Each structure stands twice: as structure tokens, then as C-alpha cells.
Amino acid sequence: MSTIDTHAGHSSHGGHHGSYLTSKGSLWADVANWATTVDHKKIGVMYLVALLTLFFFGGVMALAVRVELLEPTRTVEVAGEMVTTGQRLGVLAPDGVSPNNIYNRAMTLHGAIMTFMFIVPGIPASLGNFFLPLMIGAKDVAFPRLNLASWYVYVFGSLFALASAIVGGIDTGWTLYTPYSTMTDADHWRVVAMTTGVFIMGFASIMTGLNFVVTVHKLRAPGMGWFDMPLFVWAIYATAIIQVLATPVVGITVLMLIFERLFNFGLFDPRIGGDPVLFQHFFWFYSHPVVYIMILPAFGIISETITCHARKKIFGYKAVAFASLGIAAVSFLVWAHHMFTSQGELTAAIFSFLTFLVAVPTAIKVFNWISTLYKGSIVFNTTMHYTLGFLFLFTIGGLTGLPLATLSTDMHLHDSYYVVAHFHYVMFGGTVIAMLAGMHHWWPKMFGKMYNEPAAKLGFWLVFLGFNLTFFIQFIMGAHGMPRRYASYPDEFQTMHIISTFGSWMLLAGFLVHLFTFIHSLIQGKPATANPWGGMTLEWLAESPPDEHNFAKEPIVKHGPYDYDTVVPPNYDPADYPLPEKPYTH
Amino acid sequence: MSTIQPTRGEIRTGPMLPHETVQKGHHWRTRDDEFDAGKLGMWLFLATELLLFSGLFCGYAVMRLLYPEAFANGSHYLDWRWGGLNTLVLLVSSYTMAAAIRHTQVGDRARAQMALIVTWLCALAFLLVKLFLEYIPKWSEGKRPGVLFDYPYAQHEMEPMWWSLYYASTGIHASHVIIGMGLIGWLIYRNAKGWYGPKNYLAMENIGLYWHIVDLIWIFLFPLLYLIH
Amino acid sequence: MNALMAGISPKVLSTASFMDRFWFGDSSFTEAGRSGDWMFMFIWWLSVFFFVLLMVLMVYFSYRYRRRPGQHAPVSPAHNTPLEITWTVIPTIFFVVMFFEGFRGYVKLNYAPAGAIQAYLLAYQWSWELEYPGGQVSSEATMTSVGTRASNPEQHFSSIKAPIWYFPEKQPVVLRMTSRDVIHSFWVPDFRVKMDIFPNRYTSYTFTPDALDDTAPIMEDAEVGAYRYRDHIVLCAEYCGDNHSEMAAVIRVVPREIYEAKLEIFGSPRGTLAERGRVISQQRGCFACHSVDGSSNIGPTWKDLYNNEFQYTDGSTIRVDDNHLRESIYEPAAKIRVGYPNQMVSYQGMISPEQLNWIIAYMRTLSGATPAEDMAAAMVDPDAQDGTQEGSDGG
Amino acid sequence: MSDHKHEHDAKRPDPATMTEAEYRDYMADPHAFHPEHHGAGEHAHDGEGHHVTSLFQLRAVLGILIFFTVLTVASSRAEIWVADTFDLYIPTLVNVLIAMSIATIKAVFVVAIFMHLKWDNRLNLLVLLFTLMGVGLFIGLTAMDLGNRKEFYDWKGDQIVAGGTGGSAGFVALTRSARGKDEPEVIPTSLVEHARNRAIQKYGEAVFAEKLAQKHGHHDPMPARTPNRSRATEGLTADLFDTTVPAGGDH
């Protein structure tokens, strides 16, 4: 009893041009078409390419950092002379530059690229751009030209930031804390270039967020009420709200920082009476909500993949949806937990309490996802591997956050490798793993090709094991007393650092396998059907890859997004998914 | 004042004006949807503007709590008459902007054009006052932000901080005025071509909203900088 | 923490449990630190419980309900309100408990009992300088074995000398810290606390080291004889530039008599803070208007001034403390004592903040405080760092 | 929610057959939509249902705005006049409150009438309110941190000193347009003092004193009405109760 109106056939639609990937004839025509397109799908793909390129740069920096840390860099006495061994990145240092400085630049670039340029725009701008309109049955986002502009602004901002990297990079740490960031490299424009890049990219983020909020409000398909929206849409909606409300503050913050560097403005400069902690407040007012900009879309993806590949209605739809909004709301109230060791005690106590508040909706989500598996029909393809991997890693990431929210234990763990491990478990184990889940889930839809499942599963295991190898040990390291951002370190940590570095190489191998499967799929993959997994959400109504205008006929929603137990998925052979004999009723 | 009659209800021959033939975007179901979406988008953008300025207000609040005397001295250096004049100029421009939208809504294109031009001129007047009566004299006296400060008759150690905040907040506000002038200029040009009418005035409405926010921020900046001491 | 530097005490695993060693390497060496460890372990076991529960369920469901060809998933409810309320309320309760316990521990970690030694710590790129209340500065240091390549020795340290600071066992200590350039953070992993250090404010760091038991190693010292000691490494935890990772120091906990003997040896080359304060007051001409013996003059006498209450012309009664004195010297007109003219000029720029601290220390001694328990504002003189003359910025 | 949805599916309206006005209503709330409840004339008229503000209203608002501007300026001048004439100093807090209240009233008029929010979609109002909440939290919590840094030790907070407590002027190497020059100018003292010293060097002490008097002679020394840093100000300032010694400033 498929109740969604399926395709009315190509003939009924006059201006049908075939899939959005169809070539326009010549290469130049294609380039011109893609460069000027306002199609959300093409912009999504363009974002994906740009993001993955920057992910590559950030990854190279991460590997460099790990290689540096293979040895503790000890100064030893050889024949009466003090000689430093093991400064691996130090060999790159020009004369007069401290070898540690090279490490500091690599570490900063890794952080800045990964946060500002990869993971903040990450899922919303790529997968969100592609699938948000499809999932609500719209032809496009609300403001298509703004969408294209956001891509250009993003690329322009990234180029600004990368320009600073090419001429030497900055060594402020991605957090750009004053007064160090106002004093370092005093005679050079690198820091200004990087901060200007961040400022520009803020606009891209605002444009995307604004676009998505309006799209969700105004372009839902006929019949799609708020509680008929897929949870990915809810998550992107919550994310977009944060993007709109938080990003301007980082805009003014980096603007002040730029003024600070150009004219010594004084607001954050203790030499003129400014308050460096004020900068931290400004910075984290944006940069904490940004953590949820990173993780909320991941929650959305997991809600989609876990239901689709377990063929199960999500457990507690409203709880999951409201948890997204709850997290978005509370995310604005917890920023100062990054500053327990620097601010007043009363503020620390208040923010500690509020931080625990944000843990509640997150816990609810995890409980709901695991309950969704109950009595499902679970298939172990790559997407499900990544989904279960996400649950494993994100649960660790979330639980290890508790000692950081607790005041007494955070006094020890703050700014140590424990924190590094924690946010990698959340950002990588959460967001990146979920993004990989989403990419495998939607790859057939995006490019119309299937990928090699065994190879992709191999990639998963390499990524999963490599990730745990790299980062779990860092929890222990941090609690033992290893501070962050150390180019050289006490000997006792060397074994743990070596394990961690080996893990990073395994991680690299995993990504190379994925790169291979994706490229292989594009060239030689089997054509995908419109709905290879039997999904219920609207994007599976479209062709694979979707048409230029998404749907041949505007879809009308007549059932919920996860009614796997009462409805046969669209575009799918009912023989494969028979309905249960006794549908569940109240 | 205008010889051109309102177009509403008028039977007119000749080619259609652009605003009468505007079509909705291909992905919208109705033009009303498109209009509402455009306004919602604009309001979200205004939200980002408010938050952008909230950083400056926050800096002002914190520094004022720290150095109240410096800020009291600072406001004495500013002449409330010029600030007040600028406030009036912006208020009038806000009114003419709202009036322009009202005239367009009822189809009175010529009066709308006049209102837009007055708005633009007010913006220009604001900037001229700002530049020639405030920035240039103050800058040449040495009342400059941060380390550029060179005013020998200062009475408090933290006056450079005051000037930093003064230049940052009024400067960012003035840059908004400049952008607004560009946008209003574009409106004037397009209105002359007949792009705006009762059925198509979203762009004017949105730029109007932007212009009112610029006015709104000045409404707060004026007492904070010029009046409170 | 061991083997960071030559001459540091060997690692002794005292009474640490297996989990302590797994997570922290050793148990903490302060009472407050151990309560923090207990808190961590509480959260850890709670997390382990929930993690195992969730993962067992996940794996079990995944296996039990794996897809079988031709079979549709059985139908089950899509929500269950009592269950959902339960799993909302239970974590919330745990979180509230964690918050309160964490806050109690935080207070314990940050609050020193009365009678604490107050030492003054200056952080700068990339080392520390600690001054004891009597003005002593430790002259002992140890070479770190971490360092950077000496590609340009003039510009960069080829190796860092980590100062050794002596503190008596069982003695509460408060470090009053500030920075000379950028933000640093004072972290003693063995004490389980860190605190940021800012260039324009004071922050405090508190610890009460445990008694030295039999497991503490013995140091043979030519000057003061053999004694038990225990070393704790200090690290900078807030990124501060090139040699951030080489910014180390050692806190050496020793018996009280050894501590006192060491301070004797270090001496007090520039006098105690109070002595310095008296000299500065003399130089700046304070005694033209203020007496120190209680006699009346143009300005109020300094005798018994500190920590006593006086009437002011705005009707308020103020207990004279550091902040009030600072204000009265930098902005004399802000508050006027009843019975005295508003005549004093501002000494802003003439008395530097650290000189001000010495003067306050001096005023404290005039009100009966002894230097050892001096809680007054004071700071090491940054000029001493550069070897330049003291008070070069004054008039 | 969707558990029992399929029971209602049959009754669900089909948007494809709706009129545009019905469709708009439907999209606003698909679950509550009932075509029979939709009365003609509730919504709008000839395609554009947007409020047209009357010119009278706009002019009235302009008048109100100008009136409040005059009022806020007048209150600020009055405060100075009162201080000069009666030696009655109104606390800064009161001034701030008055000025900010007037600004808020003005803002409400601009937002409600000029920006049409009174007649606009409620959603836009919601956006504005959330934004203001965010602004309030941002400023409020940040300022709260500043006021509460000394819970454990009295000397911990409120110690922000230019140049830093650690070094003061000695180490400060602030440079004036240092970049791009071989020998940047080093400012050894505070910026204000440095500017003063330069001027004294340039004019000589006597001329400088004359110029200084010219600059500040026309007004009384500013009263030190600080929410002072050692104790919070309570109530009105000194001179209301004690007229013996006016609390003059040192400048």
C-alpha cells in the first residue's frame, strides 16, 4: 500500500533535462554550468569536494604532528656538546626559528583547518545542502543564489586562510587566545590573513544557516507537518539556528582581533588595560555552540541510517527531535566551561551546572537510537557498521566529557591530552564517522553508483580500529599529566605516543581505502536503483542521481518518514519488504 | 508635488512595467511564500547584525564597568549636538524609507522615488557629519584608538580604550550606513526602471528592514556614547 | 611524573590502587587531589556501567535482530513514555550529584586553610620565578632533559633550567600568581590542579602537600644534611609560544626544618617585602603627609591603618584592604576619610603595581602582621629578571 | 504522532486541489487545516495580503521618535545642569537606566511600526526575541564573570591594571605604527602619559599648562562618581547627605 505518489513518468514533465550530473556537451559548458549553478545538489557536491580537499590538508598536518611526537626530543650530552635529537619537524625550521615553532604551526593549522574549514561547514553544507530540500520534497533551497554565494565566500575565505599557511602558517593555536595571538609574529600579516579568512567564512556559515531555516519553514512538501519531517531535517534546522545566532559573535571577535593586531585596540590587550579573559568569553560564545553545529547534523544522519538499515521506526521521534532543539538552546549557555581555570568561581559553578544540562538530551538520543534497534531487521552493510561505530565512539566521547564538566576533576584534566582525546572522540568519532555513514548511505543517491561493500567494510575497520588506537591512549596520557600542545615531552609518555602515532597511520590507511572505493565506484560502480536500501524518506522518491529539479512531480506526504512497519518503501519491490501480518495499532 | 498619478486602478496602455510581469522563483509554490520567505530570511540576517553589534556592546559594558571615569570623560569629548543631529537625520531617513515602502504598496512610484532619494541624502548627510565634524577633527587632535592615541590633555589612563570602542562601534555602524547607501542607490535605480510596484516590493521592504536596523543600532549608540557620563 | 629532569626523585608507587596507577600513574599527593581522584573514579565506574550496558544491548540487538531474507521486522512500539521518562530522570539525578560533588571538590582544591604560606609567582615566556614571603628566591635549579635544538642559541634556550622550590610538608601554601607577558597555566599533575596565570590579574594556586612517609627518597645535601623529600613537577598547561613545552619547574616537599634552613641559605638579598615597601615610601615622599607612629599629620597615619574601619565623607564605613589602598593611592579623590582634606595627588605611574604591593606589605606590618603570614599584595620585581636597577620607572 | 496517522490518512486533504489561499493556510499548519473553516476575507485580497501602514501613522511615529530623542538629550543636559547648579549628583546607574529605557521605547516604535513587525508574521517576532535573549545572555553572563572573580581570595578579582600587574611599564614595548619600520618607536609608559610628555617637550611646561587649562578650564573638575572599585556605590552620592567637602576629582 504505497501511499506516496511516485513518479508520474518522464513524459508528464515538460522541461525534464535528465539527472543533475548530465553533461552539458563540452567540458567548458560543464565548467561554466557548475560554476554558475544555483542547484543545491551541485552546490552540495562542490562543497563536498572543497571540504574533502581541506580535510586532506588538515589530515596531513595531523600526521605531521603525530610524527613529531614519536620521540620526546631530548637534549643529551654528546662529547661535551648539547645535542637535541628527534626533532623531526625541526629539520624544516629555517635558521633562527625554533624547531618547536614548526610543530606549533603544524598543530595550529591542523586545528584551524579542521574546525573552521572542515567540520563547521562539514555536514550541513555538503550532505545537508544536497539532501535537505530532497527530504522535505522541495525543488531547491529557499535562496539558491545565496547558496552559491556561500560556496564562493567559503572558498574565498579558505584561500585567505591557506595563503597564511603557505607563507609560513600561524602559531597561535586555533583558539587564537590573546595576548599571545596579538604579540606573536608581530611584524607579519599571517595572523591577520588567517583571522580575516575566519571572518569571511563566517558569512558563508551564516548564509547556509539562514537559507536552511527559511527552507525548512517555507518549502516543506504538501502534507509535511513539523512532526513529519525526517530527523536529519530537524537536526539541520537546529544547527542552522545555531549558525545564525552564534557566528556573528565570532565575526566581531576576529574583527576586534584584527584591529588589535593592526592598531593595538586594547580591548583584549592587557598592556592597555584590556582583559584577555574577555576574548575567551567572546571566542567561546561562538566556539562552544559551534561544537553543536558540528555534532547535531551527525545526530541527524545517525537517526536516518539507523532507521533505514534496521528497517525500524525511530524510537521516540519527538524526544529525538526536541532533543536537537534542546541541545541547540542549551548550547548557548555553556560556553564558559572552557574557562574553568581562568574565570571567577561563581561563573565556573554556574557553567558547570549548565554543562550537565546539555548532557541530558544527548543521553536521551543515545538511548533512543539503541532502543530503535530492538526488534529491527538489521543489515550489516558499511553504513550500519559506521552507525554502530558511531554509537560506540560517541558514547565514549560523551561519557568522558563528564569529568570535564565536573569542576573538581576538570581542574586536573583541563588543557591536557585527556581533553584532546575527548573532543576527538566527539568530533572525529562522532561527526566524521557519522559523515562517513551518511556518505555511504547516500552515495548511490548522489552519484547513481554503488560501491564495493567488502572494500568499504575494510575501510571501516581500519578507520575504527586506527581511531581507537590513536586516541584512547590519549585519555590515559592526559590523566597522567601530559599537557596539550607540547612539542617535546617527558620520556615516560613515549610508549603511549608511539602507539598513538601508529594508530594515526592505520587511520590514514582506512581513508585511503575509502578514497579508493569512492573513486572506483564513480568509474566502475554498478548503477544504483532509485532506492537501494528501501528508505522511506522523500529523497528516495527521486531518481539516482536525482533529476535537475529533484522530483518529476511534487511529492505529497501521506505518511511519516519512518513508517517501516506499515508502509512498503517507495520505488521498491514489495516482495523484498512485505508488510508484517499484524500491523501495530494502539 | 508630483504630476504622475498613482497607477492603481488606472487603465493604461503601452508596455508592462517590470514589476507587473515579475514571476515567482521556480521552486516556490506561491508568490506569497516567496515574499514571506524573503522577509524571514531578512529577519534572520538582522538577528546576525544585532549579535554582531552585541559584541561591541558587551565590550563597552565590560570596559565601562572597569573604567567608569574614562568613559565619563570620553562622553564629554563628544559633542551631543552633532550626535543629536545625526540621530535626527537617521530618524527622518527611517521615516522616508518606511514611507517609500508605503507609497510603493499603493502604487505611487514617483513619491516613493522622492522618499528614497531623501533617504539616500540623509544617509549622505549622516556620513558627512560623521566624517567632517567628528572623525577628522578628533583624529587630528590625537584622539585616536589604542596605540595611535596622541592626545596630551587626557585626564584618565584608559581614554585610549574609550576611543578604541568609539571608533570601532561608530566605524562599524558607519560601514553599515555606507552599505545601506549602496543598497538604497540600487533601489532608486531600479525604481526608476519600474521594478517596484504593489505586487513586487520585497527588495525594497528588505532593504528597508536593514535600514531600520542601522537606525536602531544608532538609537542605542547615541546615548551610550554621547549622553551617558 | 618521573625522569623529566636529572636529579628528580625516583617514582615511588605508594599506596596507589590499580585504577589509580592506570589513570594517573600514582595517587595524588594532596588530600584535595585524592578527593578529586575519587570523584573521577566515581564518574569512571558510573560511565563504565552505562557504557557496558548500552554496548551489550547494542550488540545483542544487532545480533538477535539481524536481517533474515524474506522476514519482515516484527512490529514493536515506537515509544514508551514511562521508559523515556526513566532514562531522562536517572541521568539527570546523576548529573546533579556530579555537579554538587564536583563543586565541593573544587572549593576544597582552591581554598587554603588559615596560616598558609603565601608565595608570589611570576610567569613569563618561558619560565617561572617564585618569591617567598620573606623575599627569598630559590637559587637551586636543575637542567631539564627536554629542550630544543640550539640552531640559534642567542635567541632560544638550548635547554631550560628548571628552578627547584622548597616547601615544607603538611603546610598549606597559596601561590599568588601573575604573568609578565602572555597567559600561562600552573599545573602540578601530582596535585591534580591547574590554574591559569594572567598578565593583568592575580590568580591563586593552593596546595597542602602530604607528610613525607617512609617511601619518600632521601637526599644527601652537603649544606643541610640528609633529609627525606619528594619532587613534584610543575608544567605550563596554557599554550604560550615556542618553548611552551619546556616551561618546567620542581616543587620539592621537605621537612619544615630543611625548608627553613634552605630559606636561610637563599637569603633575602633585596630585603623583605615590607622593608622594600618602607624604602619606596621614603623615596616617594609619603612620610611628608603620613606618619607611621600614630601621630596626626596632613594625611591619616599608617599605624593600625590596614584592616581597620574608618568613616568616609560619603557616609560609608570602609575596612581598609588591598583594593581600597590601591584605589586611594592611584585615585586618592575617590574616597576621602572624614577629617582629612582632599589634597593627595594620584601616584598612578609613579608607584608601580609591585611597588604598591610592597608598600601594602609594609602597612600590614604597621598593623601588627608578621612577614611570614603576610597576605598582602606583593609581587616579585620583574626588573630583577633583567638585572636592571630597581624602581627605574619611578620618580 | 504518526502511530495513528494512517487512520486519518483518508481524511487528509489533498493540497493539489486547493485554492491558493487554502493552500497557504494548509502549509501554515497542515495538521490543523480544515478547508471548511477557511473563511474568505480572513486572508488577503488581490494576491498581496500585506499591511499598508498609513502615512499618518508613520508621521506620528517619527514625531514620537523625535520627541524621545529630545527627551533623552534634555535629561542628560538636565543632569549636568542640576549637578552644576545644585551640586546634586545623580548616580550613573540612574542615568544609564533612563537613557537606555528611552532608547528601548524608541526601538520598540521603530521595530513595531517602521519595520511592520506589529502586523508581520509572528515567526519574525520570535526570531527577534530569541536574538535579544542571546544578546542578553552574552552580555549578562560575561559581565557577571567580571564581577565575581574573587570569591575565594579577596585580592583575586578586580585587579586589571594596564601593563599587567607583573611588569607595568618597564617591559611594555608598545609600538606606534611599528610595522614596516626598522626602528619602531617604543612607548615606555602608558599611552596617555606618553602623549602628555611629548606635548610638554614640544610646548614647554608653562604653555602646556595653559593649553590644558584652556581645554578643561571651562568646566568644573569632573566629580568622581565612580561605581567605585573598592566598594559598590549605594544610593545617591555623597553630596546629598554631606555638603561639607565636595568630592572633587584630582584633575
Tab-separated table of N, CA, C and O in Angstrom, chain C residues 189-258:
chain	number	residue	atom	x	y	z
C	189	PRO	N	50.728	18.096	38.083
C	189	PRO	CA	49.872	16.915	37.916
C	189	PRO	C	49.721	16.118	39.202
C	189	PRO	O	48.651	15.559	39.456
C	190	ASP	N	50.764	16.097	40.033
C	190	ASP	CA	50.667	15.335	41.272
C	190	ASP	C	49.631	15.909	42.225
C	190	ASP	O	49.144	15.221	43.110
C	191	PHE	N	49.335	17.197	42.100
C	191	PHE	CA	48.355	17.815	42.997
C	191	PHE	C	46.975	17.890	42.356
C	191	PHE	O	46.012	18.326	42.976
C	192	ARG	N	46.889	17.547	41.083
C	192	ARG	CA	45.595	17.475	40.373
C	192	ARG	C	44.903	18.833	40.234
C	192	ARG	O	43.680	18.895	40.206
C	193	VAL	N	45.641	19.887	40.215
C	193	VAL	CA	45.028	21.198	39.996
C	193	VAL	C	45.868	21.972	39.007
C	193	VAL	O	47.084	21.826	38.961
C	194	LYS	N	45.208	22.779	38.211
C	194	LYS	CA	45.925	23.783	37.441
C	194	LYS	C	45.167	25.092	37.536
C	194	LYS	O	43.977	25.114	37.832
C	195	MET	N	45.887	26.162	37.347
C	195	MET	CA	45.241	27.474	37.371
C	195	MET	C	45.935	28.379	36.368
C	195	MET	O	47.166	28.396	36.288
C	196	ASP	N	45.133	29.090	35.611
C	196	ASP	CA	45.708	29.991	34.610
C	196	ASP	C	46.342	31.205	35.279
C	196	ASP	O	45.942	31.612	36.363
C	197	ILE	N	47.306	31.756	34.583
C	197	ILE	CA	48.019	32.927	35.094
C	197	ILE	C	47.890	34.019	34.042
C	197	ILE	O	48.200	33.797	32.873
C	198	PHE	N	47.435	35.201	34.473
C	198	PHE	CA	47.146	36.259	33.516
C	198	PHE	C	48.076	37.439	33.701
C	198	PHE	O	48.529	37.701	34.807
C	199	PRO	N	48.303	38.161	32.610
C	199	PRO	CA	49.198	39.305	32.704
C	199	PRO	C	48.625	40.486	33.471
C	199	PRO	O	49.374	41.354	33.852
C	200	ASN	N	47.332	40.556	33.684
C	200	ASN	CA	46.866	41.746	34.377
C	200	ASN	C	45.972	41.460	35.566
C	200	ASN	O	45.176	42.277	35.959
C	201	ARG	N	46.087	40.277	36.095
C	201	ARG	CA	45.328	39.989	37.309
C	201	ARG	C	46.066	38.976	38.150
C	201	ARG	O	47.006	38.362	37.694
C	202	TYR	N	45.587	38.825	39.341
C	202	TYR	CA	46.139	37.779	40.190
C	202	TYR	C	45.210	36.581	40.174
C	202	TYR	O	43.995	36.716	40.190
C	203	THR	N	45.811	35.412	40.152
C	203	THR	CA	45.053	34.202	40.431
C	203	THR	C	45.808	33.470	41.530
C	203	THR	O	46.938	33.836	41.860
C	204	SER	N	45.184	32.466	42.082
C	204	SER	CA	45.843	31.793	43.199
C	204	SER	C	45.910	30.302	42.946
C	204	SER	O	45.085	29.741	42.228
C	205	TYR	N	46.906	29.689	43.540
C	205	TYR	CA	47.069	28.241	43.446
C	205	TYR	C	47.336	27.754	44.849
C	205	TYR	O	48.172	28.302	45.564
C	206	THR	N	46.613	26.737	45.235
C	206	THR	CA	46.666	26.291	46.626
C	206	THR	C	47.000	24.818	46.707
C	206	THR	O	46.470	24.040	45.908
C	207	PHE	N	47.854	24.468	47.619
C	207	PHE	CA	48.076	23.030	47.863
C	207	PHE	C	48.591	22.836	49.272
C	207	PHE	O	49.180	23.733	49.883
C	208	THR	N	48.356	21.639	49.786
C	208	THR	CA	48.862	21.250	51.102
C	208	THR	C	49.508	19.888	50.933
C	208	THR	O	48.825	18.877	50.922
C	209	PRO	N	50.823	19.845	50.741
C	209	PRO	CA	51.442	18.546	50.449
C	209	PRO	C	51.345	17.593	51.635
C	209	PRO	O	51.358	18.014	52.782
C	210	ASP	N	51.261	16.315	51.320
C	210	ASP	CA	51.190	15.271	52.346
C	210	ASP	C	52.470	15.224	53.166
C	210	ASP	O	53.512	15.716	52.741
C	211	ALA	N	52.341	14.577	54.306
C	211	ALA	CA	53.545	14.303	55.102
C	211	ALA	C	54.450	13.351	54.341
C	211	ALA	O	53.983	12.527	53.557
C	212	LEU	N	55.738	13.493	54.547
C	212	LEU	CA	56.678	12.605	53.875
C	212	LEU	C	56.737	11.302	54.648
C	212	LEU	O	57.092	11.281	55.831
C	213	ASP	N	56.381	10.214	54.024
C	213	ASP	CA	56.410	8.934	54.721
C	213	ASP	C	57.683	8.178	54.353
C	213	ASP	O	58.597	8.719	53.754
C	214	ASP	N	57.699	6.903	54.713
C	214	ASP	CA	58.921	6.109	54.511
C	214	ASP	C	59.245	5.892	53.047
C	214	ASP	O	60.371	5.574	52.699
C	215	THR	N	58.231	6.031	52.189
C	215	THR	CA	58.503	5.775	50.779
C	215	THR	C	59.232	6.941	50.133
C	215	THR	O	59.722	6.817	49.018
C	216	ALA	N	59.277	8.083	50.814
C	216	ALA	CA	59.949	9.234	50.220
C	216	ALA	C	61.457	8.986	50.178
C	216	ALA	O	62.026	8.472	51.134
C	217	PRO	N	62.100	9.340	49.075
C	217	PRO	CA	63.533	9.109	48.963
C	217	PRO	C	64.327	10.059	49.865
C	217	PRO	O	63.787	11.036	50.381
C	218	ILE	N	65.568	9.740	50.032
C	218	ILE	CA	66.420	10.535	50.916
C	218	ILE	C	67.442	11.286	50.072
C	218	ILE	O	68.048	10.727	49.162
C	219	MET	N	67.597	12.548	50.356
C	219	MET	CA	68.546	13.391	49.632
C	219	MET	C	69.743	13.645	50.531
C	219	MET	O	69.596	13.974	51.704
C	220	GLU	N	70.927	13.453	50.001
C	220	GLU	CA	72.144	13.805	50.736
C	220	GLU	C	72.534	15.216	50.325
C	220	GLU	O	72.797	15.475	49.160
C	221	ASP	N	72.508	16.117	51.272
C	221	ASP	CA	72.805	17.501	50.953
C	221	ASP	C	74.006	17.952	51.769
C	221	ASP	O	74.027	17.793	52.989
C	222	ALA	N	74.998	18.501	51.116
C	222	ALA	CA	76.216	18.879	51.809
C	222	ALA	C	75.953	19.986	52.830
C	222	ALA	O	76.583	20.046	53.872
C	223	GLU	N	75.004	20.847	52.539
C	223	GLU	CA	74.816	22.013	53.401
C	223	GLU	C	73.908	21.747	54.590
C	223	GLU	O	74.161	22.219	55.687
C	224	VAL	N	72.819	21.032	54.357
C	224	VAL	CA	71.842	20.856	55.439
C	224	VAL	C	71.710	19.412	55.890
C	224	VAL	O	70.873	19.116	56.727
C	225	GLY	N	72.520	18.524	55.368
C	225	GLY	CA	72.463	17.140	55.799
C	225	GLY	C	71.416	16.348	55.032
C	225	GLY	O	70.763	16.850	54.116
C	226	ALA	N	71.243	15.093	55.429
C	226	ALA	CA	70.323	14.224	54.710
C	226	ALA	C	68.883	14.512	55.132
C	226	ALA	O	68.619	14.850	56.285
C	227	TYR	N	67.986	14.427	54.173
C	227	TYR	CA	66.579	14.625	54.510
C	227	TYR	C	65.703	13.886	53.514
C	227	TYR	O	66.126	13.584	52.402
C	228	ARG	N	64.492	13.588	53.965
C	228	ARG	CA	63.515	12.998	53.049
C	228	ARG	C	62.890	14.100	52.215
C	228	ARG	O	62.681	15.217	52.701
C	229	TYR	N	62.561	13.771	50.987
C	229	TYR	CA	61.956	14.793	50.130
C	229	TYR	C	61.077	14.103	49.101
C	229	TYR	O	61.101	12.881	48.941
C	230	ARG	N	60.286	14.899	48.433
C	230	ARG	CA	59.514	14.364	47.318
C	230	ARG	C	59.361	15.482	46.287
C	230	ARG	O	59.011	16.605	46.635
C	231	ASP	N	59.654	15.156	45.034
C	231	ASP	CA	59.602	16.163	43.972
C	231	ASP	C	58.293	16.090	43.203
C	231	ASP	O	57.781	15.007	42.935
C	232	HIS	N	57.773	17.241	42.856
C	232	HIS	CA	56.570	17.312	42.026
C	232	HIS	C	56.842	18.256	40.876
C	232	HIS	O	57.305	19.382	41.099
C	233	ILE	N	56.541	17.791	39.693
C	233	ILE	CA	56.866	18.605	38.527
C	233	ILE	C	55.772	19.616	38.237
C	233	ILE	O	54.585	19.332	38.348
C	234	VAL	N	56.205	20.802	37.891
C	234	VAL	CA	55.297	21.870	37.500
C	234	VAL	C	55.392	22.034	35.991
C	234	VAL	O	56.490	22.088	35.440
C	235	LEU	N	54.245	22.089	35.327
C	235	LEU	CA	54.244	22.269	33.876
C	235	LEU	C	53.365	23.456	33.534
C	235	LEU	O	52.445	23.802	34.272
C	236	CYS	N	53.652	24.057	32.378
C	236	CYS	CA	52.755	25.097	31.891
C	236	CYS	C	51.698	24.426	31.022
C	236	CYS	O	52.026	23.668	30.118
C	237	ALA	N	50.439	24.676	31.326
C	237	ALA	CA	49.375	23.980	30.603
C	237	ALA	C	48.629	24.873	29.630
C	237	ALA	O	47.730	24.407	28.957
C	238	GLU	N	48.967	26.147	29.565
C	238	GLU	CA	48.288	27.003	28.593
C	238	GLU	C	49.298	27.399	27.538
C	238	GLU	O	50.350	27.955	27.857
C	239	TYR	N	48.958	27.129	26.303
C	239	TYR	CA	49.901	27.340	25.208
C	239	TYR	C	50.439	28.770	25.229
C	239	TYR	O	49.672	29.733	25.217
C	240	CYS	N	51.774	28.898	25.251
C	240	CYS	CA	52.338	30.241	25.418
C	240	CYS	C	53.493	30.506	24.465
C	240	CYS	O	54.272	31.425	24.687
C	241	GLY	N	53.642	29.696	23.428
C	241	GLY	CA	54.664	30.035	22.449
C	241	GLY	C	55.693	28.936	22.251
C	241	GLY	O	55.482	27.797	22.621
C	242	ASP	N	56.800	29.332	21.661
C	242	ASP	CA	57.780	28.351	21.185
C	242	ASP	C	58.169	27.317	22.234
C	242	ASP	O	58.088	26.130	21.996
C	243	ASN	N	58.614	27.782	23.380
C	243	ASN	CA	59.128	26.832	24.352
C	243	ASN	C	58.115	26.505	25.437
C	243	ASN	O	58.472	26.222	26.567
C	244	HIS	N	56.858	26.552	25.065
C	244	HIS	CA	55.773	26.197	25.972
C	244	HIS	C	56.055	24.861	26.646
C	244	HIS	O	55.837	24.697	27.846
C	245	SER	N	56.555	23.907	25.878
C	245	SER	CA	56.723	22.567	26.451
C	245	SER	C	57.966	22.455	27.327
C	245	SER	O	58.153	21.450	27.986
C	246	GLU	N	58.794	23.474	27.341
C	246	GLU	CA	59.995	23.397	28.171
C	246	GLU	C	59.866	24.204	29.449
C	246	GLU	O	60.824	24.418	30.161
C	247	MET	N	58.667	24.688	29.710
C	247	MET	CA	58.472	25.569	30.848
C	247	MET	C	58.196	24.739	32.088
C	247	MET	O	57.069	24.522	32.481
C	248	ALA	N	59.257	24.236	32.707
C	248	ALA	CA	59.080	23.314	33.823
C	248	ALA	C	59.691	23.881	35.089
C	248	ALA	O	60.507	24.798	35.059
C	249	ALA	N	59.271	23.341	36.198
C	249	ALA	CA	59.852	23.680	37.490
C	249	ALA	C	59.609	22.491	38.409
C	249	ALA	O	58.891	21.560	38.045
C	250	VAL	N	60.242	22.507	39.580
C	250	VAL	CA	60.085	21.407	40.519
C	250	VAL	C	59.668	21.964	41.864
C	250	VAL	O	60.279	22.914	42.359
C	251	ILE	N	58.611	21.397	42.418
C	251	ILE	CA	58.264	21.707	43.806
C	251	ILE	C	58.844	20.577	44.652
C	251	ILE	O	58.509	19.406	44.433
C	252	ARG	N	59.718	20.915	45.558
C	252	ARG	CA	60.345	19.877	46.399
C	252	ARG	C	59.798	20.011	47.813
C	252	ARG	O	59.997	21.027	48.471
C	253	VAL	N	59.085	18.981	48.227
C	253	VAL	CA	58.499	18.993	49.566
C	253	VAL	C	59.501	18.380	50.527
C	253	VAL	O	59.998	17.273	50.290
C	254	VAL	N	59.817	19.132	51.581
C	254	VAL	CA	60.841	18.680	52.528
C	254	VAL	C	60.324	18.911	53.943
C	254	VAL	O	59.341	19.616	54.147
C	255	PRO	N	60.986	18.348	54.943
C	255	PRO	CA	60.593	18.648	56.332
C	255	PRO	C	60.759	20.139	56.623
C	255	PRO	O	61.567	20.823	55.992
C	256	ARG	N	60.011	20.600	57.621
C	256	ARG	CA	59.970	22.043	57.869
C	256	ARG	C	61.340	22.626	58.170
C	256	ARG	O	61.689	23.713	57.686
C	257	GLU	N	62.133	21.884	58.974
C	257	GLU	CA	63.412	22.478	59.363
C	257	GLU	C	64.325	22.625	58.139
C	257	GLU	O	65.091	23.582	58.019
C	258	ILE	N	64.204	21.695	57.192
C	258	ILE	CA	65.018	21.804	55.985
C	258	ILE	C	64.573	23.008	55.169
C	258	ILE	O	65.384	23.776	54.645
